[in-house]
Coordinates of C-alpha atoms in Angstrom, one line a residue:
Chain B
A1 CA 87.3 -113.8 129.3
Q2 CA 88.8 -110.6 129.1
S3 CA 86.5 -108.2 126.7
V4 CA 86.5 -104.4 125.6
S5 CA 82.9 -102.9 125.4
Q6 CA 82.4 -99.9 123.2
H7 CA 79.2 -98.0 123.9
N8 CA 78.0 -96.3 120.9
H9 CA 78.1 -98.4 117.4
H10 CA 77.2 -95.4 115.4
V11 CA 77.8 -91.6 116.3
I12 CA 76.7 -88.8 114.2
L13 CA 78.0 -85.5 114.7
S14 CA 78.2 -81.8 113.2
E15 CA 81.3 -80.2 112.7
A16 CA 82.7 -78.3 115.8
A17 CA 80.5 -80.6 118.1
S18 CA 82.3 -82.4 121.0
L19 CA 83.2 -86.0 121.0
E20 CA 83.4 -88.8 123.7
L21 CA 83.6 -92.4 123.0
G22 CA 83.1 -94.7 125.8
C23 CA 85.2 -97.7 126.3
N24 CA 85.1 -100.2 129.3
Y25 CA 87.2 -103.4 129.6
S26 CA 86.9 -106.6 131.6
Y27 CA 90.4 -107.6 133.3
G28 CA 91.5 -107.4 136.6
G29 CA 95.2 -106.8 136.2
T30 CA 97.5 -104.5 134.6
V31 CA 96.4 -103.4 131.0
N32 CA 97.9 -101.3 128.3
L33 CA 95.4 -99.3 126.5
F34 CA 95.0 -98.0 123.1
W35 CA 92.7 -96.1 120.5
Y36 CA 92.8 -96.9 117.2
V37 CA 91.5 -95.2 114.0
Q38 CA 90.3 -96.6 110.8
Y39 CA 89.6 -94.5 107.9
P40 CA 87.5 -95.6 105.0
G41 CA 89.6 -98.2 103.1
Q42 CA 92.7 -97.8 105.3
H43 CA 94.5 -99.7 107.8
L44 CA 94.3 -99.2 111.6
Q45 CA 96.3 -96.2 112.6
L46 CA 97.0 -95.6 116.5
L47 CA 95.9 -92.4 117.9
L48 CA 96.9 -92.8 121.6
K49 CA 98.0 -95.2 124.2
Y50 CA 98.2 -95.6 128.0
F51 CA 100.8 -97.7 129.6
S52 CA 101.4 -96.0 132.9
G53 CA 101.5 -92.6 134.6
D54 CA 99.3 -89.7 134.1
P55 CA 95.8 -91.1 133.2
L56 CA 95.0 -88.3 130.7
V57 CA 96.8 -89.1 127.6
K58 CA 97.0 -86.9 124.4
G59 CA 97.2 -88.4 121.0
I60 CA 97.2 -87.3 117.8
K61 CA 94.9 -84.9 115.8
G62 CA 93.5 -83.2 118.9
F63 CA 92.4 -86.6 120.6
E64 CA 92.8 -87.2 124.6
A65 CA 91.7 -90.3 126.4
E66 CA 91.2 -90.7 130.1
F67 CA 91.8 -93.9 132.2
I68 CA 89.9 -94.5 135.3
K69 CA 91.0 -97.6 137.0
S70 CA 88.3 -97.6 139.4
K71 CA 85.7 -97.8 136.3
F72 CA 88.0 -99.8 134.1
S73 CA 87.4 -97.4 131.5
F74 CA 89.2 -95.5 128.8
N75 CA 87.1 -92.8 127.0
L76 CA 87.9 -91.2 124.1
R77 CA 87.5 -87.3 123.4
K78 CA 87.9 -84.5 121.3
P79 CA 86.6 -81.1 122.1
S80 CA 85.8 -80.0 118.3
V81 CA 85.3 -82.6 115.4
Q82 CA 86.1 -82.1 111.9
W83 CA 84.8 -83.6 108.9
S84 CA 87.9 -85.7 108.4
D85 CA 87.3 -87.2 111.7
T86 CA 84.7 -89.6 110.2
A87 CA 86.0 -93.1 110.5
E88 CA 85.9 -96.0 112.7
Y89 CA 87.1 -96.0 116.1
F90 CA 88.5 -99.0 118.1
C91 CA 89.3 -99.4 121.7
A92 CA 91.8 -101.9 122.3
V93 CA 93.5 -103.8 125.5
S94 CA 96.9 -105.3 125.9
P95 CA 96.5 -107.5 129.0
G96 CA 99.7 -107.9 131.3
S97 CA 102.2 -105.4 132.1
G98 CA 104.8 -106.7 129.5
G99 CA 104.9 -106.2 126.0
Y100 CA 104.1 -108.5 123.2
N101 CA 100.7 -109.3 124.1
K102 CA 98.1 -109.5 121.9
L103 CA 95.4 -106.6 121.3
I104 CA 91.6 -107.4 122.3
F105 CA 89.7 -105.1 120.6
G106 CA 86.1 -103.7 121.1
A107 CA 83.4 -103.8 118.5
G108 CA 84.2 -100.2 117.3
T109 CA 82.3 -97.0 116.9
R110 CA 81.4 -95.9 113.5
L111 CA 81.9 -91.9 113.6
A112 CA 80.3 -89.7 110.5
V113 CA 80.7 -85.8 110.9
H114 CA 78.8 -83.6 108.7
P115 CA 79.9 -80.5 107.6
Chain A
A1 CA 109.6 -94.1 107.7
A2 CA 109.0 -97.7 106.5
G3 CA 105.6 -99.4 107.4
V4 CA 104.6 -102.8 107.7
I5 CA 103.8 -104.5 104.2
Q6 CA 101.3 -107.0 103.5
S7 CA 101.0 -109.0 100.1
P8 CA 98.9 -109.6 98.1
R9 CA 96.6 -106.6 99.0
H10 CA 93.4 -108.4 97.5
L11 CA 93.3 -111.9 97.0
I12 CA 90.2 -114.1 95.6
K13 CA 90.1 -117.6 95.9
E14 CA 87.4 -120.3 95.4
K15 CA 86.2 -122.6 98.4
R16 CA 88.5 -125.4 99.2
E17 CA 91.4 -124.0 97.8
T18 CA 94.7 -122.7 99.6
A19 CA 95.9 -119.3 100.3
T20 CA 99.3 -117.8 101.5
L21 CA 99.4 -114.1 103.1
K22 CA 102.7 -112.4 103.6
C23 CA 103.5 -109.8 106.1
Y24 CA 107.0 -108.0 106.2
P25 CA 107.3 -106.2 109.4
I26 CA 108.9 -102.8 110.1
P27 CA 112.9 -103.3 109.9
R28 CA 114.3 -104.4 113.6
H29 CA 110.8 -105.6 114.7
D30 CA 110.9 -108.9 116.4
T31 CA 107.3 -109.7 116.7
V32 CA 104.4 -110.2 114.3
Y33 CA 100.9 -110.7 114.9
W34 CA 97.9 -111.6 113.0
Y35 CA 94.3 -110.4 113.1
Q36 CA 91.3 -111.4 111.4
Q37 CA 88.7 -108.6 110.7
G38 CA 85.2 -109.9 109.2
P39 CA 82.9 -107.7 107.7
G40 CA 81.3 -105.0 110.0
Q41 CA 83.6 -106.8 113.1
D42 CA 86.3 -105.9 115.1
P43 CA 89.7 -107.2 114.6
Q44 CA 90.3 -110.8 116.1
F45 CA 93.5 -112.0 117.2
L46 CA 95.1 -115.1 115.5
I47 CA 98.5 -115.6 116.4
S48 CA 101.7 -113.9 117.1
F49 CA 105.4 -114.9 116.7
Y50 CA 108.4 -113.3 118.6
E51 CA 111.8 -114.1 117.4
K52 CA 110.6 -116.6 115.0
M53 CA 108.7 -118.9 117.9
Q54 CA 105.0 -119.1 118.3
S55 CA 104.1 -116.6 121.1
D56 CA 100.5 -116.8 121.4
K57 CA 97.5 -118.2 119.8
G58 CA 94.1 -117.0 119.5
S59 CA 91.3 -118.0 117.7
I60 CA 93.0 -119.5 114.6
P61 CA 91.3 -122.5 113.1
D62 CA 93.2 -125.8 112.5
R63 CA 93.0 -125.2 108.8
F64 CA 95.4 -122.2 109.3
S65 CA 99.2 -122.2 110.2
A66 CA 101.9 -119.6 110.4
Q67 CA 105.2 -119.2 110.6
Q68 CA 108.1 -116.4 110.9
F69 CA 111.2 -116.7 109.2
S70 CA 114.7 -115.8 109.9
D71 CA 114.3 -112.4 108.0
Y72 CA 111.1 -111.9 110.5
H73 CA 108.4 -111.6 107.6
S74 CA 105.6 -113.8 108.6
E75 CA 103.3 -116.2 106.3
L76 CA 99.9 -117.0 107.3
N77 CA 98.9 -120.2 105.2
M78 CA 95.1 -121.2 104.7
S79 CA 93.8 -124.2 103.6
S80 CA 90.5 -125.6 102.8
L81 CA 89.2 -122.3 102.6
E82 CA 85.5 -121.6 103.1
L83 CA 83.3 -119.0 102.7
G84 CA 83.5 -117.6 106.3
D85 CA 87.1 -117.1 105.9
S86 CA 86.4 -114.1 103.7
A87 CA 87.7 -111.0 105.8
L88 CA 90.4 -108.3 106.1
Y89 CA 93.6 -110.0 107.4
F90 CA 95.9 -107.6 109.3
C91 CA 99.5 -108.2 110.0
A92 CA 100.9 -105.8 113.0
S93 CA 104.5 -105.6 114.2
S94 CA 106.3 -104.5 117.3
G95 CA 109.9 -103.7 117.9
R96 CA 111.9 -103.6 121.4
G97 CA 109.3 -103.6 124.5
G98 CA 106.6 -104.8 122.3
N99 CA 104.1 -102.4 123.8
E100 CA 102.8 -100.4 120.4
Q101 CA 101.7 -102.8 117.7
F102 CA 101.9 -100.8 113.9
F103 CA 99.7 -102.3 111.6
G104 CA 100.0 -103.1 107.8
P105 CA 97.3 -102.0 105.2
G106 CA 95.9 -105.6 105.4
T107 CA 95.0 -108.3 102.7
R108 CA 91.4 -108.6 102.0
L109 CA 90.5 -112.1 100.8
T110 CA 87.3 -113.1 99.3
V111 CA 86.3 -116.7 99.1
L112 CA 84.0 -117.5 96.2

């Protein structure tokens, strides 16, 4: 079965620290990859996405992610976090090369950034 | 820009009651997806509709049904509610190409 694994369930950082959240997926075919962020009490917002092309994708708010096909990974990074980045981060995979496919989410990583 | 609208935002029901959740996609989006997010859990795909036809089905209980109407809004009908149905129910929509889903604010259902 297709699945998404996020390695860290809780991460605590100080402001200005660097962030890397791991994400691995199990699916042998073509996938579209996403990172979503959910701020406390709010809905899911798209941070960035990968469909094809350059495996290093840049998203909003200074986030970026790298798709490594050989490792089935799509790790999220940010060089310097801010207090406002405190949120839950979900990696998601949409299997198949076409659109209109369901999203399979990881368990999420809850990030707390201390001033 | 217009976003996905869900109503109601909060709903409290008793066990064995029924509930109807509504989702209004972004204008000109033709595909709607429903997800269930239990407390402290990741969103789980329930069902999706493309051009008013069911396009995919996930872990949706038989007690639940859904449809997409001619104006592309969708309704999730839930019957014989159980305590375990308490969750945040997200609707998402996508447009041409269908590669990116935009999420609504969710409906928080509490079953007492």
